[in-house]
Short mmCIF file of C-alpha atoms (C1' of nucleotides) in Angstrom, two decimals:
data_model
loop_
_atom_site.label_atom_id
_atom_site.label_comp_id
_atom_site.label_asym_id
_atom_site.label_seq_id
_atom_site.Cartn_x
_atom_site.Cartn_y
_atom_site.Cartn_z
CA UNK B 6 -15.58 47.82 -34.24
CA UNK B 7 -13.06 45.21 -34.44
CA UNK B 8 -10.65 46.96 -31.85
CA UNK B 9 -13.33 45.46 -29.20
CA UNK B 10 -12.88 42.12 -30.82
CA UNK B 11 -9.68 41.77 -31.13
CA UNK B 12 -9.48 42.82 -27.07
CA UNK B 13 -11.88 39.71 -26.57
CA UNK B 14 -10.00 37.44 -28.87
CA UNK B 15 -6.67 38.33 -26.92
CA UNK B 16 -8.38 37.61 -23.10
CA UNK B 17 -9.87 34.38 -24.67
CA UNK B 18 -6.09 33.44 -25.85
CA UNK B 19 -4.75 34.19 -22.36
CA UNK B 20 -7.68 32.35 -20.96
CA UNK B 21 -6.81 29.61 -22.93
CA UNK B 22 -2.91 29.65 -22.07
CA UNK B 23 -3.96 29.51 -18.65
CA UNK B 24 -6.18 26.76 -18.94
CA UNK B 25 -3.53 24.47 -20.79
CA UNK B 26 -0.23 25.81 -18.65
CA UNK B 27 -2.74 24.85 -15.83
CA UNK B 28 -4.03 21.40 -16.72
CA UNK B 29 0.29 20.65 -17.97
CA UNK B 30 0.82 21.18 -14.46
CA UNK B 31 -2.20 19.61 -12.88
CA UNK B 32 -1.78 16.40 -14.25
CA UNK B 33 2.07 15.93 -14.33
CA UNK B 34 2.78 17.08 -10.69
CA UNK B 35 -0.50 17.08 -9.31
CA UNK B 36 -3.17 19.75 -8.21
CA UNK B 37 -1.66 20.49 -5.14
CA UNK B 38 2.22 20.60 -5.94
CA UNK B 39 0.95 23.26 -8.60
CA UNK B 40 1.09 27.03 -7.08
CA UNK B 41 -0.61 29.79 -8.94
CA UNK B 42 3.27 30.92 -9.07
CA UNK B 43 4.44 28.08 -11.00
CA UNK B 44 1.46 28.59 -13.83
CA UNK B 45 2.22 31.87 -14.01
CA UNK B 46 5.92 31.17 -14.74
CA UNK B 47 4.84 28.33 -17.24
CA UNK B 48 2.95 31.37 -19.69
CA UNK B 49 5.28 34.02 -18.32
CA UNK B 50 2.94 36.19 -16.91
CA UNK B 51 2.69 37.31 -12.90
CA UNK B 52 0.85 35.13 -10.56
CA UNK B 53 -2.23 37.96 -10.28
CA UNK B 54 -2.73 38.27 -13.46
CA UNK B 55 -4.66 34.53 -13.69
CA UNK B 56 -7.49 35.79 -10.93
CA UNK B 57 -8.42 38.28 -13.87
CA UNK B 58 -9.47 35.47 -15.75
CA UNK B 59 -10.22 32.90 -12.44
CA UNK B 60 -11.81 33.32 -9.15
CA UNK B 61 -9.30 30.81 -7.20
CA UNK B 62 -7.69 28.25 -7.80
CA UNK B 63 -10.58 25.94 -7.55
CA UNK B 64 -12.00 27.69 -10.28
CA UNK B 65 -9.19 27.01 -12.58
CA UNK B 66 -9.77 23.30 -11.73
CA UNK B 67 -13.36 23.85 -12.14
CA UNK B 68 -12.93 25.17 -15.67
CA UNK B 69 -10.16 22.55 -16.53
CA UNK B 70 -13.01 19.49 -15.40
CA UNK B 71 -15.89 20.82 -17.57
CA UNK B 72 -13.36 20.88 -20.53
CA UNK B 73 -12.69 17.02 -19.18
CA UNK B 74 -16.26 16.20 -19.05
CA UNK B 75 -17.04 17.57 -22.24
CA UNK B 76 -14.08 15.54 -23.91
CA UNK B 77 -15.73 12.21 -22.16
CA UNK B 78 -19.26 13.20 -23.38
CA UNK B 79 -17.95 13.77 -26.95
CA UNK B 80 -16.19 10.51 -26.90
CA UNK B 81 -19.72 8.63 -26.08
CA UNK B 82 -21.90 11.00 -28.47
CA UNK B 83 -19.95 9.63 -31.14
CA UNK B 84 -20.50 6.08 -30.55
CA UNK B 85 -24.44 5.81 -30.81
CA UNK B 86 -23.72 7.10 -33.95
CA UNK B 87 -22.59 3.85 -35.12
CA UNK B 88 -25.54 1.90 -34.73
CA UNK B 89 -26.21 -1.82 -33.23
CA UNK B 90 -28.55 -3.04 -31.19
CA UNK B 91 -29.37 -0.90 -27.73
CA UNK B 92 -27.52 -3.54 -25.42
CA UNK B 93 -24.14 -3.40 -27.61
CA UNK B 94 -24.52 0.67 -27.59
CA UNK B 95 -24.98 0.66 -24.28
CA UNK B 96 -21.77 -2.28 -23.82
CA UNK B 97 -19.13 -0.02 -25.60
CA UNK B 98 -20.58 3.22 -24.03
CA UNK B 99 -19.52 1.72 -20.53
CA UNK B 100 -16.50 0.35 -22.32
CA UNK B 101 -15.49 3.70 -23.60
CA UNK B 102 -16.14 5.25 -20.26
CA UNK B 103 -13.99 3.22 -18.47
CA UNK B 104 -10.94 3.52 -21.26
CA UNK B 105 -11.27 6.89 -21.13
CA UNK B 106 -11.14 7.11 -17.54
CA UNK B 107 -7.58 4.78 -17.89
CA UNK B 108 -6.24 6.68 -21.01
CA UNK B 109 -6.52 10.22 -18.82
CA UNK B 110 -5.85 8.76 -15.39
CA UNK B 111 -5.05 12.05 -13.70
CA UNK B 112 -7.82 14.59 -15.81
CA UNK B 113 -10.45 11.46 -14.82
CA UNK B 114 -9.38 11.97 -10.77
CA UNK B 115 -9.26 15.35 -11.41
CA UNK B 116 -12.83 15.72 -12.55
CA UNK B 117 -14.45 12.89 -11.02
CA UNK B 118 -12.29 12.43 -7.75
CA UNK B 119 -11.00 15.28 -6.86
CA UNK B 120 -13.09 17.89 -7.85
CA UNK B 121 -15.97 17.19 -5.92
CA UNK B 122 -13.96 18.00 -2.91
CA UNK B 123 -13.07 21.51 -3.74
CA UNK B 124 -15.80 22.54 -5.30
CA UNK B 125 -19.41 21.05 -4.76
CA UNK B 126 -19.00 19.58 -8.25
CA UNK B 127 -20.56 18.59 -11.38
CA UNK B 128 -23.50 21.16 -12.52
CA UNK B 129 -26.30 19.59 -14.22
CA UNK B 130 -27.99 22.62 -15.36
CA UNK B 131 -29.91 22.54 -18.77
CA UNK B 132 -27.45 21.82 -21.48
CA UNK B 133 -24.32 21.67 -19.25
CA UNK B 134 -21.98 18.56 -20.27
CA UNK B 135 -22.99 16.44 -17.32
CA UNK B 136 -26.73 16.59 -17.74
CA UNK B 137 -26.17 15.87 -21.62
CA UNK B 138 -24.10 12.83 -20.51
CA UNK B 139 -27.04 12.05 -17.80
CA UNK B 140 -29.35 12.53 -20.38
CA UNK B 141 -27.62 9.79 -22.96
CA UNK B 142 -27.16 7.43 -20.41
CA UNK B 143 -31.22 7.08 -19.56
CA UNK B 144 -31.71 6.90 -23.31
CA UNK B 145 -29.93 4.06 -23.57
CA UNK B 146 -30.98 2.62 -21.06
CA UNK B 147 -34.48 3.27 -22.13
CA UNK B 148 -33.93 1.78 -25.53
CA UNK B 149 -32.71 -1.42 -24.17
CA UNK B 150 -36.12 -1.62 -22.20
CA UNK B 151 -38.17 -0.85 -25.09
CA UNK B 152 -36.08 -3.33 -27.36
CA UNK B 153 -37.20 -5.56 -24.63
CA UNK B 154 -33.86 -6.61 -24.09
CA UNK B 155 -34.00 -5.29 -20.31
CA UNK B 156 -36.91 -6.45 -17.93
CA UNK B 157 -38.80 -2.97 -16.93
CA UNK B 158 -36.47 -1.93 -14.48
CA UNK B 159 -36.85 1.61 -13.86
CA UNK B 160 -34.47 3.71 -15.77
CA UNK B 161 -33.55 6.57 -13.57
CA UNK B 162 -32.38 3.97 -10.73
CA UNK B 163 -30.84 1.64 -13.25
CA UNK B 164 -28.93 4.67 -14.88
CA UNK B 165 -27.62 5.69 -11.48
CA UNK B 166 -26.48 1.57 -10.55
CA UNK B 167 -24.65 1.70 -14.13
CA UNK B 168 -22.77 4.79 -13.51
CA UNK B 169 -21.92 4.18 -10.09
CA UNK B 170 -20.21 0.52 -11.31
CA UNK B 171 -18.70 1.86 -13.73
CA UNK B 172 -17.21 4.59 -11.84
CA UNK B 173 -16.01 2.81 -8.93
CA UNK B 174 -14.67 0.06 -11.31
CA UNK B 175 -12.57 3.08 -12.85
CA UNK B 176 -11.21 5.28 -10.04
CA UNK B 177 -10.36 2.19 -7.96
CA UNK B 178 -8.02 1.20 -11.10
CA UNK B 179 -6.97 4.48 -10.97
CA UNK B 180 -6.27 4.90 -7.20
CA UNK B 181 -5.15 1.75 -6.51
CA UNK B 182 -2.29 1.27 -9.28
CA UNK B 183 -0.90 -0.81 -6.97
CA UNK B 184 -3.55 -3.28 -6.03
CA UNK B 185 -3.30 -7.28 -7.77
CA UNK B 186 -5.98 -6.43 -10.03
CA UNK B 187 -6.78 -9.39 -12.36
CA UNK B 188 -6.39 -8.19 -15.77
CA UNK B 189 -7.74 -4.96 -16.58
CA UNK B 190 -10.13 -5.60 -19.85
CA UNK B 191 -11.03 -8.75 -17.80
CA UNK B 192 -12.67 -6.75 -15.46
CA UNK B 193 -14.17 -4.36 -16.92
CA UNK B 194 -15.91 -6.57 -19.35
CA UNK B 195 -16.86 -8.70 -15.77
CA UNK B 196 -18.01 -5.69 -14.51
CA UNK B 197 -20.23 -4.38 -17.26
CA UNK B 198 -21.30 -8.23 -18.29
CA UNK B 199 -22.93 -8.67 -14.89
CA UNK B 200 -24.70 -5.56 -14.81
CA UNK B 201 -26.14 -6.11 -18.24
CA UNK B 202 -26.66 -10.24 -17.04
CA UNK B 203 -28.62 -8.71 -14.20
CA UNK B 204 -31.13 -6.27 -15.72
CA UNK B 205 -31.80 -9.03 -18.85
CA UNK B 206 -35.36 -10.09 -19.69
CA UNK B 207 -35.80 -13.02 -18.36
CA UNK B 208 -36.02 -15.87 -21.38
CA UNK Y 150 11.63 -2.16 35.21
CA UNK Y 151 8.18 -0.20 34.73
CA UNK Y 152 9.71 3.12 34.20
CA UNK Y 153 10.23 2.10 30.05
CA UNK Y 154 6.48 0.40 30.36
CA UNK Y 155 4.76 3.87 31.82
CA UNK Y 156 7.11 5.64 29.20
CA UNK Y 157 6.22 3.91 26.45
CA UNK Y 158 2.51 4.04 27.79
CA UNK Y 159 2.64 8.00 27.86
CA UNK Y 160 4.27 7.77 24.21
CA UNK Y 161 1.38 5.61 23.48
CA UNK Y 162 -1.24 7.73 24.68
CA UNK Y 163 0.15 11.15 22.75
CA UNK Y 164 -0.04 9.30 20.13
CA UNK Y 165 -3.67 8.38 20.64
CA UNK Y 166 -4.47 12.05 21.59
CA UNK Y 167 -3.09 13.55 18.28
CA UNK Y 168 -4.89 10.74 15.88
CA UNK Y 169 -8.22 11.81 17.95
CA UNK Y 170 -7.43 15.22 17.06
CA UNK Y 171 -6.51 14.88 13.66
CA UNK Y 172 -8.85 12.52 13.09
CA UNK Y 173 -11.67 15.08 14.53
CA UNK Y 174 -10.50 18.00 12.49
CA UNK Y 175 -9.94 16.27 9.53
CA UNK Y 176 -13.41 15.14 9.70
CA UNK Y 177 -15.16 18.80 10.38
CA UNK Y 178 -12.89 20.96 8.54
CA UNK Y 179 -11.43 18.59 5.68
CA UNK Y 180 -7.31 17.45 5.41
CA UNK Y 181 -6.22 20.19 3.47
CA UNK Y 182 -8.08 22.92 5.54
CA UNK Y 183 -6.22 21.46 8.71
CA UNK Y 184 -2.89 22.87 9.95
CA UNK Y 185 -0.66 20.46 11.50
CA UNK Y 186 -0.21 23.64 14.14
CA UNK Y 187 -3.85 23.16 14.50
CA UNK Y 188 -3.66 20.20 15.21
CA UNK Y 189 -0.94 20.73 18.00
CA UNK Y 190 -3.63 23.72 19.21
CA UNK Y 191 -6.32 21.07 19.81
CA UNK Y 192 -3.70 18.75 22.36
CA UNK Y 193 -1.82 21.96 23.58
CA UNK Y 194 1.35 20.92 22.25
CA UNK Y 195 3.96 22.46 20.16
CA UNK Y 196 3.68 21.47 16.44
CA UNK Y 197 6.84 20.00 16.06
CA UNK Y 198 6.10 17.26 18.81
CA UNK Y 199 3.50 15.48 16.29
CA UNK Y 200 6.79 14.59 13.93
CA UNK Y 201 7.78 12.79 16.98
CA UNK Y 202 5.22 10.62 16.22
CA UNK Y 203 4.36 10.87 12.90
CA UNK Y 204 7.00 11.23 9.56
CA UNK Y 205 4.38 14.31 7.99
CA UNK Y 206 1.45 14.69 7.63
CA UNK Y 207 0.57 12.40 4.56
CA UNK Y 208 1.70 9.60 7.37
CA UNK Y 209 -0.37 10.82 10.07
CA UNK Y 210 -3.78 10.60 7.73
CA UNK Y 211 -2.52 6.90 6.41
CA UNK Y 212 -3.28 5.72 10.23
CA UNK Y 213 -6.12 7.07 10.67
CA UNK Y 214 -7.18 5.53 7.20
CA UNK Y 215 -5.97 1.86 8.67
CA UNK Y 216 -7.56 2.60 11.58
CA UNK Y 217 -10.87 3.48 9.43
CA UNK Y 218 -10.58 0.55 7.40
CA UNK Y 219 -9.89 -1.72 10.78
CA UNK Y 220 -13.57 -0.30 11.73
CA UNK Y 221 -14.98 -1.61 8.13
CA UNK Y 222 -13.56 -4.86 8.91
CA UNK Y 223 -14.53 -5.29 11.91
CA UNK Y 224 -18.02 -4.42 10.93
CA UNK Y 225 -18.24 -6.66 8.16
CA UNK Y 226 -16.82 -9.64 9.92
CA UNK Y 227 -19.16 -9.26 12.52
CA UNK Y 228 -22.01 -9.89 10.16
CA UNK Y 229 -20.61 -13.58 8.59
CA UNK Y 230 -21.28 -14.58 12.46
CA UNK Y 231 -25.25 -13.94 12.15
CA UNK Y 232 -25.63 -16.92 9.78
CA UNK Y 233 -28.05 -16.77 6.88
CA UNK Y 234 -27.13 -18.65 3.40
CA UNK Y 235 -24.46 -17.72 1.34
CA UNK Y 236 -26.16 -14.79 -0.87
CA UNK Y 237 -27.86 -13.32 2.13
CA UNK Y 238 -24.53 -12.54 3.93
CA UNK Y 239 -23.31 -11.39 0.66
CA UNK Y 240 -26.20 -9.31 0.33
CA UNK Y 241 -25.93 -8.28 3.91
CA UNK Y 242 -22.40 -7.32 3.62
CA UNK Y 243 -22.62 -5.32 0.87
CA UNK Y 244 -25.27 -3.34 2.22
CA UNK Y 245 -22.96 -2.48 5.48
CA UNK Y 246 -20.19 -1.53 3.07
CA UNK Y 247 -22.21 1.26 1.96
CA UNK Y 248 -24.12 1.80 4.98
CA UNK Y 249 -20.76 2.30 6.91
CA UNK Y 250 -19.33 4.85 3.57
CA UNK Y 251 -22.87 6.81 4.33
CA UNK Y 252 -22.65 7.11 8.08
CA UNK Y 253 -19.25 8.61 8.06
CA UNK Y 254 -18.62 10.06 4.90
CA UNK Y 255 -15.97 12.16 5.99
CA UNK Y 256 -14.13 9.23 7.12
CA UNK Y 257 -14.37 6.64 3.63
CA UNK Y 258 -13.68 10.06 2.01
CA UNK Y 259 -10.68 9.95 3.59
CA UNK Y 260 -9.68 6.55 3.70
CA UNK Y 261 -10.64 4.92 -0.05
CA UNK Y 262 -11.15 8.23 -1.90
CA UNK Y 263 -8.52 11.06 -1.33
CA UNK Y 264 -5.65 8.91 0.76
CA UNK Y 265 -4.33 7.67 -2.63
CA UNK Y 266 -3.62 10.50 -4.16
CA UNK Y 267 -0.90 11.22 -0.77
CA UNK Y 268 -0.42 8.37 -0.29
CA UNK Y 269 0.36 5.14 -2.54
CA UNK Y 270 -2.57 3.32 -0.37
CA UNK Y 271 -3.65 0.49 0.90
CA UNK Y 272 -1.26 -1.80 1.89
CA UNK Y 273 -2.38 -5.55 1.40
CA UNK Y 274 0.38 -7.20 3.42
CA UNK Y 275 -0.40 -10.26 5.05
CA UNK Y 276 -2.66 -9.75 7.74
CA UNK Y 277 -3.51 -6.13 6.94
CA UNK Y 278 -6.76 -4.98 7.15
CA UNK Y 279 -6.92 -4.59 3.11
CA UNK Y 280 -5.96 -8.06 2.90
CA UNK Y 281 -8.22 -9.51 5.70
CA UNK Y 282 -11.26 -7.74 3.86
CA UNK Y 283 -10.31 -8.80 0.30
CA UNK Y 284 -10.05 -12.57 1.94
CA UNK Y 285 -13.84 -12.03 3.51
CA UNK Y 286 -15.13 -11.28 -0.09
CA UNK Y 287 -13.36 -13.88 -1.51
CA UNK Y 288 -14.62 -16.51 0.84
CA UNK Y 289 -18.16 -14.88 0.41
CA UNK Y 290 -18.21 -15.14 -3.68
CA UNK Y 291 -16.68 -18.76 -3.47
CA UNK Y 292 -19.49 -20.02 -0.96
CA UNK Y 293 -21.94 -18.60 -3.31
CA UNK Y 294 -20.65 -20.44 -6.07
CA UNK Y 295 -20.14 -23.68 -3.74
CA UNK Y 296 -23.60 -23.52 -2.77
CA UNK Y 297 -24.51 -23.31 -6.45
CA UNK Y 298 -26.11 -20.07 -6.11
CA UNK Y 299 -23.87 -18.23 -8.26
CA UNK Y 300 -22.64 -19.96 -11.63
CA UNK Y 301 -18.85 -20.75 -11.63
CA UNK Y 302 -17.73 -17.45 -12.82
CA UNK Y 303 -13.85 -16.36 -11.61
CA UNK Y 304 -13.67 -16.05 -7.98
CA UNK Y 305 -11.25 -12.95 -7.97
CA UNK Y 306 -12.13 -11.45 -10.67
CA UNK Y 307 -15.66 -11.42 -9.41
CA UNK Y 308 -14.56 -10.15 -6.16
CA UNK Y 309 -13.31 -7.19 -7.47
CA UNK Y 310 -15.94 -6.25 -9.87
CA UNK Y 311 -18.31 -6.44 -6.30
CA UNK Y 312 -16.36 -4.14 -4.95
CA UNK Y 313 -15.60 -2.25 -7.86
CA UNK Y 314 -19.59 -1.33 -7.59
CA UNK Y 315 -20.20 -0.93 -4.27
CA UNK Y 316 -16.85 1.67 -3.87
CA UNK Y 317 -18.54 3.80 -6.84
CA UNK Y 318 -22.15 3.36 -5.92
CA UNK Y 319 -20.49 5.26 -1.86
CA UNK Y 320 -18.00 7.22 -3.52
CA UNK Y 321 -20.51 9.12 -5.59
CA UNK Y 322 -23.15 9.21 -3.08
CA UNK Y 323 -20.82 10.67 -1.00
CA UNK Y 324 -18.79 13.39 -3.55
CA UNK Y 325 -22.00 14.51 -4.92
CA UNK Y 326 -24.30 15.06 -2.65
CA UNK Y 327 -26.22 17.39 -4.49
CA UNK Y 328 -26.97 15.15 -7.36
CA UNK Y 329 -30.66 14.28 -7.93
CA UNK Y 330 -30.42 10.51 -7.19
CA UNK Y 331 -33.50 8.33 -6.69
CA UNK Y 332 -33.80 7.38 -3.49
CA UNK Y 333 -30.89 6.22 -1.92
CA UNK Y 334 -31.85 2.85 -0.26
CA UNK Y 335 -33.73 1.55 -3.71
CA UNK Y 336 -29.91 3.06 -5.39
CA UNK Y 337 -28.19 0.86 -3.38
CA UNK Y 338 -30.54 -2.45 -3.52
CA UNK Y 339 -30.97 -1.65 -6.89
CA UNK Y 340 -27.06 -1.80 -7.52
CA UNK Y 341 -26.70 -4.68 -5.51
CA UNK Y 342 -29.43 -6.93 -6.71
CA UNK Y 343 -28.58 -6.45 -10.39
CA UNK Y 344 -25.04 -8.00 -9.48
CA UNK Y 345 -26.24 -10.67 -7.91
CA UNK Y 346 -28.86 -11.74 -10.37
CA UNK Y 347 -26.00 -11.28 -13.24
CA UNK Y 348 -24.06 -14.05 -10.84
CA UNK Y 349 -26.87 -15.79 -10.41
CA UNK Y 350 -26.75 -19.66 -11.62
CA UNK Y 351 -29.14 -20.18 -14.37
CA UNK Y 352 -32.53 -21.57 -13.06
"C1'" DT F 291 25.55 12.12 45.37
"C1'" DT F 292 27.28 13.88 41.24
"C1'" DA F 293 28.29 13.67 36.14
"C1'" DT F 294 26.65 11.93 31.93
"C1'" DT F 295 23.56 10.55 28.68
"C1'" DA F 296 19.19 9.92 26.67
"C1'" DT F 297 14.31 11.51 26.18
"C1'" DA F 298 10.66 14.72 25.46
"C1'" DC F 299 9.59 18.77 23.93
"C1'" DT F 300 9.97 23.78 22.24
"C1'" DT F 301 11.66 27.98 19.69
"C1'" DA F 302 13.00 29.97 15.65
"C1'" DA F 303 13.51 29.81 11.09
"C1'" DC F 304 13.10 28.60 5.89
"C1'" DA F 305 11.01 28.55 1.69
"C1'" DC F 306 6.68 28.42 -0.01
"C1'" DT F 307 1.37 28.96 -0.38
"C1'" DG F 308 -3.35 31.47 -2.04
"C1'" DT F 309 -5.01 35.80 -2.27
"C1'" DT F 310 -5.72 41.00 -1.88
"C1'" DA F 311 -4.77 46.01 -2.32
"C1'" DA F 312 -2.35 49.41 -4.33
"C1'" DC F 313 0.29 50.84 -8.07
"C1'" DT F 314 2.01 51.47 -12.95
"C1'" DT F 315 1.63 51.48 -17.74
"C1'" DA F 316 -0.65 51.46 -21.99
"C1'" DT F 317 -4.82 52.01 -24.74
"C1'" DT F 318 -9.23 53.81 -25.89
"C1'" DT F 319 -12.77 57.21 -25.68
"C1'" DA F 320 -14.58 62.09 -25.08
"C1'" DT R 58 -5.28 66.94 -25.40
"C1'" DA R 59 -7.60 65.22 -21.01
"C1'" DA R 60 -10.17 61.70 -18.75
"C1'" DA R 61 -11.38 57.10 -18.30
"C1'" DT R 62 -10.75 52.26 -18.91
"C1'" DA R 63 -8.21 48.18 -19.17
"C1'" DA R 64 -4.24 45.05 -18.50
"C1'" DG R 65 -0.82 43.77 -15.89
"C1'" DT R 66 2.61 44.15 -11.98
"C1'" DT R 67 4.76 44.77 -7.27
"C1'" DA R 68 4.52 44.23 -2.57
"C1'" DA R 69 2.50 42.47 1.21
"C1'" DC R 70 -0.35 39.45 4.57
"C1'" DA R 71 -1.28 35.66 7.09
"C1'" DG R 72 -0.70 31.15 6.85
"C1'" DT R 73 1.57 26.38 5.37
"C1'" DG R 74 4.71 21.84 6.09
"C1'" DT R 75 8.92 20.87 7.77
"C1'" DT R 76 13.77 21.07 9.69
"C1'" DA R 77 17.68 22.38 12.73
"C1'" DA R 78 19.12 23.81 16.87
"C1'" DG R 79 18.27 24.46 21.56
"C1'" DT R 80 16.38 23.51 26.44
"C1'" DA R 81 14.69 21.24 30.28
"C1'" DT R 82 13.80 17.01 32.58
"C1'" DA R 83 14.36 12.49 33.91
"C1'" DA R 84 17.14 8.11 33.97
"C1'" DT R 85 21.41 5.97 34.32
"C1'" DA R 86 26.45 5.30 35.62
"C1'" DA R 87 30.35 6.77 38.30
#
DNA sequence: TTATTATACTTAACACTGTTAACTTATTTA
DNA sequence: TAAATAAGTTAACAGTGTTAAGTATAATAA
């Protein structure tokens, strides 16, 4: 029965067109200069033809962010792979997440700014990218108590604090382009060095 | 001559009555679900009278971001007037900063998260809101340091790693609401003492 | 007081939006 | 060969931000 594969191997090529055509457009002109119309031109197919394969157009953002927050997770899988001690894991993780965030400006407001807005955002169902990425954070987290590099802060809490610095360090950089920001690496590594300063055993 | 001065009072109060109304639909039903011909419903006006006042309507949600961020200021100024030493306003203010994202979510929403995608935001011109607040936590970190509470770490660069944390720690209380976080209160006392111990002179 | 000019506001229109229902065409199954 | 399924399109709806042109009213100048 390959005919019925073949079928499915076509709609997941489509679905993919749509998907790239859509995230082109999303981060050059921006979500809301994009019209269904103007993907549709983009893989020359009609406009009705993408709510076969999306809901709305929230969807298609929806779809385009997981593929965003599965790209981000990769990226910081990788890196415990590496090795070093819990505390300089747990350094270049936030390092990575905020370079990511400033090498894909518009897919990180996108997924992490924008999204939330259109569509109550970021499932953390079993084995969905952002509770895998939730998941690696309290880890390290955890090791760095263990290690007893970290008083026993509580990790959950401490997880949350982390991401929420290093987010808001990252989409102000990103929203505010503008702003006299002291160098960029400066403050990041600031950023991250304080948090790390402030949850250190005490010696 | 108080023909111009009631004139330019009656200009002065449309323009009041429209930011009300914008300001009030934009808050219940969200910017992009709000018609500037709703908006006209709401004051019984034609639509076309609000570009009297307003360039679009990108320009008519950047004043009623200044005028959100006017109310921040305002708020947090007020607090450098109840005394306490150095870390305990800090303390203090960051708390409010939150506090004040929390209470009207709609409203920092508007003003710090999705105003810079319209709009290139925040103007920091000399006695602008943006630069009177970024002057407070300036002159909060450096009395901190002066008081030899905080080691002599960057002034500016501090500054904006403070605020760096407290934007993300509101911004992603606010755009995920559904998000199992710990309790918010220990989240945000968490967050806030972990800075200031990283700051903290050595003992 | 009358004619002119400026102000405040409205009507009508343009080009475009997301989305749905109904239709056509091609392909697969019975 | 006929019926059913799938894939894709056309046409339309109700709504959008915004502009140009028009109208009425009030203020000024003659």
């Amino acid at each position: 029965m390959g005919i019925q594969e073949r079928k499915a191997r076509n709609k997941e090529d489509l679905r993919r067109q749509i998907l790239d055509a859509a995230r082109h457009l999303f981060v050059t002109e921006g979500y809301e200069n994009v019209s269904m119309r103007k993907v549709a031109d983009r893989i020359e197919y009609s406009p009705t033809t993408i709510y076969l394969h999306f809901r709305n157009k929230a969807e298609l953002l929806g779809a385009i962010s997981e593929e965003t927050l599965q790209r981000l997770l990769n990226t910081l899988e990788g890196l415990s792979k590496e090795g070093g001690d819990a505390i300089t894991i747990l350094r270049k993780s936030a390092q990575s997440y905020v370079a990511f965030g400033l090498e894909h400006p518009k897919d990180y407001d996108l997924t992490f700014i924008k999204r939330p807005l259109y569509q109550e955002g970021l499932r953390l169902t079993e084995g969905s990218a952002g509770e895998r990425a939730f998941r690696y954070l309290r880890a390290m987290v955890n090791e760095c108590i263990e290690q007893k590099q970290f008083r026993p802060v509580d990790v959950e809490t401490t997880g949350q604090a982390l991401w929420g610095a290093m987010h808001g360090v990252t989409s102000l950089l990103i929203s505010y382009p503008d702003f006299p920001w002291v160098d960029k690496n400066t403050l990041i590594n600031t950023a991250i060095d304080i948090m790390i300063d402030g949850l250190k055993a005490q010696t």
